[in-house]
Short mmCIF file of C-alpha atoms and ligand atoms in Angstrom, two decimals:
data_model
loop_
_atom_site.label_atom_id
_atom_site.label_comp_id
_atom_site.label_asym_id
_atom_site.label_seq_id
_atom_site.Cartn_x
_atom_site.Cartn_y
_atom_site.Cartn_z
CA MET A 140 -8.30 11.25 2.97
CA ILE A 141 -5.29 10.32 5.11
CA SER A 142 -4.28 12.72 7.83
CA MET A 143 -1.33 12.26 10.20
CA ARG A 144 -0.59 14.85 12.86
CA ASN A 145 2.51 14.85 15.05
CA VAL A 146 2.82 11.09 14.89
CA ASP A 147 5.62 9.50 16.90
CA LYS A 148 6.48 5.87 17.27
CA HIS A 149 9.27 3.98 19.03
CA PHE A 150 10.30 0.36 18.95
CA GLY A 151 11.94 0.24 22.38
CA ALA A 152 14.76 2.78 22.25
CA LEU A 153 14.50 3.14 18.47
CA HIS A 154 12.62 6.27 17.37
CA VAL A 155 11.11 4.99 14.07
CA LEU A 156 8.62 7.75 13.27
CA ARG A 157 9.49 11.30 14.30
CA ASP A 158 6.78 13.91 14.31
CA ILE A 159 5.16 12.82 11.05
CA ASN A 160 2.72 15.34 9.58
CA LEU A 161 1.03 14.34 6.37
CA GLU A 162 -2.17 15.19 4.52
CA VAL A 163 -3.10 13.05 1.54
CA PRO A 164 -6.13 14.42 -0.32
CA LYS A 165 -8.63 12.14 -2.01
CA GLY A 166 -7.39 10.77 -5.32
CA GLN A 167 -3.76 11.62 -4.72
CA VAL A 168 -1.00 9.07 -5.39
CA VAL A 169 1.89 9.47 -2.95
CA ILE A 170 5.17 7.65 -3.53
CA VAL A 171 7.29 6.91 -0.45
CA VAL A 172 11.01 6.35 -0.92
CA GLY A 173 14.00 6.18 1.40
CA PRO A 174 16.79 3.97 2.67
CA SER A 175 16.11 0.63 4.27
CA GLY A 176 15.13 1.10 7.90
CA SER A 177 13.94 4.68 7.44
CA GLY A 178 10.40 3.84 8.61
CA LYS A 179 8.48 3.47 5.34
CA SER A 180 6.80 0.17 6.24
CA THR A 181 6.06 1.35 9.76
CA LEU A 182 4.43 4.49 8.34
CA CYS A 183 2.11 2.34 6.20
CA ARG A 184 1.37 -0.05 9.01
CA THR A 185 0.31 2.69 11.41
CA ILE A 186 -2.31 3.89 8.92
CA ASN A 187 -4.35 0.71 9.21
CA ARG A 188 -3.28 0.19 12.78
CA LEU A 189 -1.12 -2.90 12.20
CA GLU A 190 1.20 -0.87 14.45
CA THR A 191 0.18 1.36 17.34
CA ILE A 192 1.55 4.89 17.69
CA ASP A 193 2.97 6.52 20.82
CA SER A 194 1.49 9.96 20.24
CA GLY A 195 -0.21 12.09 17.64
CA GLU A 196 -3.29 11.42 15.59
CA ILE A 197 -4.16 9.55 12.41
CA ALA A 198 -7.47 9.89 10.58
CA VAL A 199 -8.77 8.21 7.44
CA ASP A 200 -11.58 9.97 5.59
CA GLY A 201 -12.09 12.20 8.58
CA VAL A 202 -12.46 9.34 11.04
CA LYS A 203 -9.87 9.26 13.78
CA LEU A 204 -8.08 5.95 14.02
CA PRO A 205 -9.91 3.89 16.62
CA GLU A 206 -8.09 1.81 19.19
CA GLU A 207 -10.05 -1.39 18.88
CA GLY A 208 -13.34 -3.15 18.35
CA LYS A 209 -15.85 -2.79 15.53
CA ALA A 210 -14.68 0.66 14.54
CA LEU A 211 -11.19 -0.71 14.01
CA ALA A 212 -12.47 -3.56 11.84
CA LYS A 213 -14.38 -1.01 9.76
CA LEU A 214 -11.31 1.18 9.42
CA ARG A 215 -9.20 -1.80 8.35
CA ALA A 216 -11.79 -2.66 5.71
CA ASP A 217 -11.55 0.89 4.35
CA VAL A 218 -7.77 0.72 4.02
CA GLY A 219 -6.55 -1.88 1.55
CA MET A 220 -2.99 -3.08 1.88
CA VAL A 221 -0.72 -4.94 -0.52
CA PHE A 222 2.59 -6.28 0.75
CA GLN A 223 5.83 -7.41 -0.80
CA GLN A 224 4.86 -11.00 -0.01
CA PHE A 225 1.46 -11.61 -1.49
CA ASN A 226 0.04 -13.38 1.59
CA LEU A 227 -2.62 -15.29 -0.35
CA PHE A 228 -4.33 -18.26 1.29
CA ALA A 229 -2.51 -21.20 -0.29
CA HIS A 230 -5.30 -23.73 0.25
CA LYS A 231 -8.00 -21.54 -1.29
CA THR A 232 -8.66 -20.86 -4.97
CA ILE A 233 -7.99 -17.45 -6.48
CA LEU A 234 -11.72 -16.75 -6.54
CA ASP A 235 -12.13 -17.75 -2.88
CA ASN A 236 -9.17 -15.60 -1.89
CA VAL A 237 -10.90 -12.57 -3.38
CA MET A 238 -14.40 -13.43 -2.07
CA LEU A 239 -13.45 -14.28 1.48
CA ALA A 240 -13.24 -10.92 3.22
CA PRO A 241 -16.29 -9.33 1.56
CA VAL A 242 -18.40 -12.29 2.69
CA LYS A 243 -16.90 -12.54 6.20
CA VAL A 244 -16.31 -8.89 7.05
CA ARG A 245 -18.72 -6.93 4.86
CA ARG A 246 -21.38 -9.69 5.12
CA LEU A 247 -21.87 -9.52 1.36
CA ASP A 248 -24.17 -12.10 -0.18
CA LYS A 249 -22.10 -14.95 -1.71
CA ALA A 250 -23.46 -14.66 -5.24
CA LYS A 251 -22.78 -10.92 -5.25
CA ALA A 252 -19.30 -11.40 -3.78
CA ARG A 253 -18.54 -13.98 -6.45
CA ALA A 254 -19.70 -11.73 -9.30
CA ARG A 255 -17.72 -8.82 -7.93
CA ALA A 256 -14.60 -11.00 -7.42
CA LEU A 257 -14.77 -12.21 -11.04
CA GLU A 258 -15.15 -8.63 -12.23
CA LEU A 259 -12.10 -7.56 -10.23
CA LEU A 260 -10.05 -10.53 -11.44
CA ASP A 261 -10.92 -9.49 -15.00
CA ARG A 262 -9.88 -5.96 -14.21
CA VAL A 263 -6.40 -7.14 -13.11
CA GLY A 264 -6.18 -9.44 -16.13
CA ILE A 265 -6.61 -12.87 -14.54
CA GLY A 266 -10.29 -13.64 -14.84
CA ASN A 267 -9.44 -16.93 -16.54
CA GLN A 268 -7.40 -18.17 -13.54
CA ALA A 269 -10.19 -17.94 -10.96
CA ASP A 270 -10.35 -21.65 -10.17
CA LYS A 271 -6.60 -22.15 -9.78
CA TYR A 272 -4.62 -22.12 -6.54
CA PRO A 273 -1.99 -19.48 -5.75
CA ALA A 274 0.96 -21.84 -6.28
CA GLN A 275 -0.20 -22.43 -9.87
CA LEU A 276 0.23 -18.74 -10.69
CA SER A 277 3.36 -16.68 -11.33
CA GLY A 278 4.48 -14.11 -8.78
CA GLY A 279 3.15 -11.28 -10.93
CA GLN A 280 -0.23 -12.98 -11.21
CA GLN A 281 -0.35 -13.65 -7.46
CA GLN A 282 0.38 -10.02 -6.71
CA ARG A 283 -2.44 -8.98 -9.05
CA VAL A 284 -4.74 -11.33 -7.13
CA ALA A 285 -3.61 -9.64 -3.91
CA ILE A 286 -4.57 -6.28 -5.42
CA ALA A 287 -7.98 -7.62 -6.51
CA ARG A 288 -8.48 -9.04 -3.04
CA ALA A 289 -7.80 -5.68 -1.43
CA LEU A 290 -10.10 -3.91 -3.91
CA ALA A 291 -12.90 -6.36 -3.16
CA MET A 292 -13.46 -4.54 0.14
CA ASP A 293 -14.11 -1.26 -1.70
CA PRO A 294 -11.35 0.50 0.21
CA LYS A 295 -11.15 4.27 0.35
CA VAL A 296 -7.37 4.13 0.39
CA MET A 297 -4.83 1.62 -0.90
CA LEU A 298 -1.42 1.17 0.71
CA PHE A 299 1.31 -0.65 -1.20
CA ASP A 300 4.51 -1.66 0.58
CA GLU A 301 7.14 -2.53 -2.03
CA PRO A 302 4.64 -4.52 -4.09
CA THR A 303 7.11 -5.46 -6.81
CA SER A 304 10.26 -6.05 -4.76
CA ALA A 305 9.79 -9.81 -4.53
CA LEU A 306 9.02 -10.26 -8.22
CA ASP A 307 11.22 -11.46 -11.05
CA PRO A 308 12.06 -8.43 -13.21
CA GLU A 309 9.89 -9.51 -16.14
CA MET A 310 6.80 -9.51 -13.91
CA VAL A 311 7.20 -6.06 -12.44
CA SER A 312 5.46 -4.15 -15.23
CA GLU A 313 2.29 -6.26 -15.26
CA VAL A 314 1.75 -5.33 -11.61
CA LEU A 315 2.72 -1.68 -12.06
CA ASP A 316 0.35 -1.40 -15.03
CA VAL A 317 -2.56 -2.46 -12.81
CA MET A 318 -1.50 0.13 -10.23
CA VAL A 319 -1.23 2.86 -12.86
CA GLN A 320 -4.77 2.07 -13.99
CA LEU A 321 -5.98 2.17 -10.40
CA ALA A 322 -4.37 5.58 -9.99
CA LYS A 323 -6.04 6.80 -13.19
CA ASP A 324 -9.37 5.58 -11.87
CA GLY A 325 -8.94 7.98 -8.96
CA MET A 326 -7.89 5.73 -6.07
CA THR A 327 -6.09 7.42 -3.18
CA MET A 328 -2.79 5.57 -2.89
CA LEU A 329 0.32 5.51 -0.73
CA VAL A 330 2.99 3.47 -2.48
CA VAL A 331 6.37 2.51 -1.06
CA THR A 332 8.45 1.78 -4.13
CA HIS A 333 11.74 2.57 -5.76
CA GLU A 334 10.27 2.11 -9.24
CA MET A 335 11.00 5.52 -10.64
CA GLY A 336 9.14 4.93 -13.88
CA PHE A 337 5.99 4.22 -11.91
CA ALA A 338 6.56 7.23 -9.67
CA ARG A 339 6.78 9.45 -12.75
CA ARG A 340 3.82 7.89 -14.53
CA ALA A 341 1.39 7.69 -11.63
CA GLY A 342 2.76 9.65 -8.69
CA ASN A 343 1.51 13.12 -7.78
CA ARG A 344 4.01 13.50 -4.99
CA VAL A 345 7.13 11.89 -3.52
CA LEU A 346 7.95 11.66 0.17
CA PHE A 347 11.59 10.96 0.92
CA MET A 348 12.05 9.43 4.37
CA ALA A 349 15.24 9.15 6.39
CA ASP A 350 15.60 8.21 10.06
CA GLY A 351 11.87 8.26 10.66
CA GLN A 352 11.32 11.73 9.24
CA ILE A 353 9.84 13.06 6.03
CA VAL A 354 12.86 14.91 4.70
CA GLU A 355 11.43 15.93 1.31
CA ASP A 356 7.87 16.23 0.05
CA THR A 357 7.79 17.25 -3.59
CA GLU A 358 6.67 16.36 -7.14
CA PRO A 359 8.21 13.22 -8.65
CA GLU A 360 10.01 15.01 -11.47
CA SER A 361 11.78 17.51 -9.27
CA PHE A 362 12.62 14.87 -6.68
CA PHE A 363 14.30 12.56 -9.16
CA THR A 364 16.04 15.27 -11.18
CA ALA A 365 16.85 17.83 -8.49
CA PRO A 366 16.61 16.47 -4.93
CA LYS A 367 17.14 19.22 -2.37
CA SER A 368 18.81 17.40 0.51
CA ASP A 369 22.22 15.71 0.60
CA ARG A 370 20.57 12.59 1.98
CA ALA A 371 18.22 12.33 -0.96
CA ARG A 372 21.05 12.93 -3.44
CA ASP A 373 23.10 10.24 -1.73
CA PHE A 374 20.13 7.84 -1.76
CA LEU A 375 19.34 8.45 -5.43
CA GLY A 376 23.00 7.94 -6.30
CA LYS A 377 22.71 4.44 -4.86
CA ILE A 378 19.45 3.34 -6.50
CA LEU A 379 19.84 4.88 -9.96
P1 ADP B 181 11.69 0.52 6.01
O1 ADP B 181 10.38 -0.07 5.58
O2 ADP B 181 11.90 1.93 5.60
O3 ADP B 181 12.85 -0.35 5.60
P2 ADP B 181 10.75 -0.13 8.66
O4 ADP B 181 9.58 0.73 8.91
O5 ADP B 181 10.51 -1.55 8.31
O6 ADP B 181 11.72 0.56 7.60
O7 ADP B 181 11.67 -0.14 9.94
C1 ADP B 181 12.13 1.03 10.59
C2 ADP B 181 13.03 0.62 11.75
O8 ADP B 181 12.23 -0.02 12.73
C3 ADP B 181 14.13 -0.36 11.37
O9 ADP B 181 15.28 -0.03 12.11
C4 ADP B 181 13.56 -1.68 11.79
O10 ADP B 181 14.59 -2.58 12.11
C5 ADP B 181 12.74 -1.31 13.00
N1 ADP B 181 11.58 -2.19 13.20
C6 ADP B 181 10.60 -2.43 12.31
N2 ADP B 181 9.65 -3.24 12.83
C7 ADP B 181 10.06 -3.53 14.08
C8 ADP B 181 9.51 -4.31 15.16
N3 ADP B 181 8.34 -4.95 15.03
N4 ADP B 181 10.20 -4.37 16.31
C9 ADP B 181 11.38 -3.70 16.47
N5 ADP B 181 11.95 -2.95 15.50
C10 ADP B 181 11.30 -2.85 14.33
MG1 MG B 182 9.95 -1.70 4.43
#
């Protein structure tokens, strides 16, 4: 579903992604961990082309990442992304936030988009908040809206970049529970997170990144209990 071959990326002199090779099959949930600055966010952002790459190839569902134009818009619609900051439109209601892209980008009929948005809001447990504005919701609720908004485009892949890092601790589980359900429903997911409980519950695979490289690629249980590299052991010693 996601394929990266020999991907390299620099920011000026900084080599942020070094020869990344990655195949994520359909339905797999991949957890990405690693120290700050190791390239986790950049990796996510190259997959929906929020960042360009210097060399190599990225394909989503067999379609090579286009450079621009309509094909790029289509690709972006197929790859949902949820960020640490929820990035909701503050002046629009929850319902409008979720309906907006399907109507504008997918040209979905408004009544259909509305019905689908309400269904998705129900699915993330906030159907009764549809007419409120983002600021009236808690952080955990806003992040669930952001997930519903991404799902409204019927993405083939969902990317999550530290989706619970900005939340108060008591709101983390309500967001992770939605993500666990999504994983159970068969969504292909790439999730940057240090939430080990989530990684164990929902993850099929852990990638440990350091200095722009994938240093370990293994099952969650063996990564957390018996990391192979010194760097991973050192990292786990700091977060556990
Ligand atoms: P992570 O998400 O693992 O913390 P990032 O992918 O955000 O790491 O960043 C990797 C490296 O690239 C860091 O050193 C960061 O400072 C640098 N970086 C990220 N984005 C930019 C940018 N737009 N311009 C220049 N440097 C950047
Ligand atoms: Mg990051």
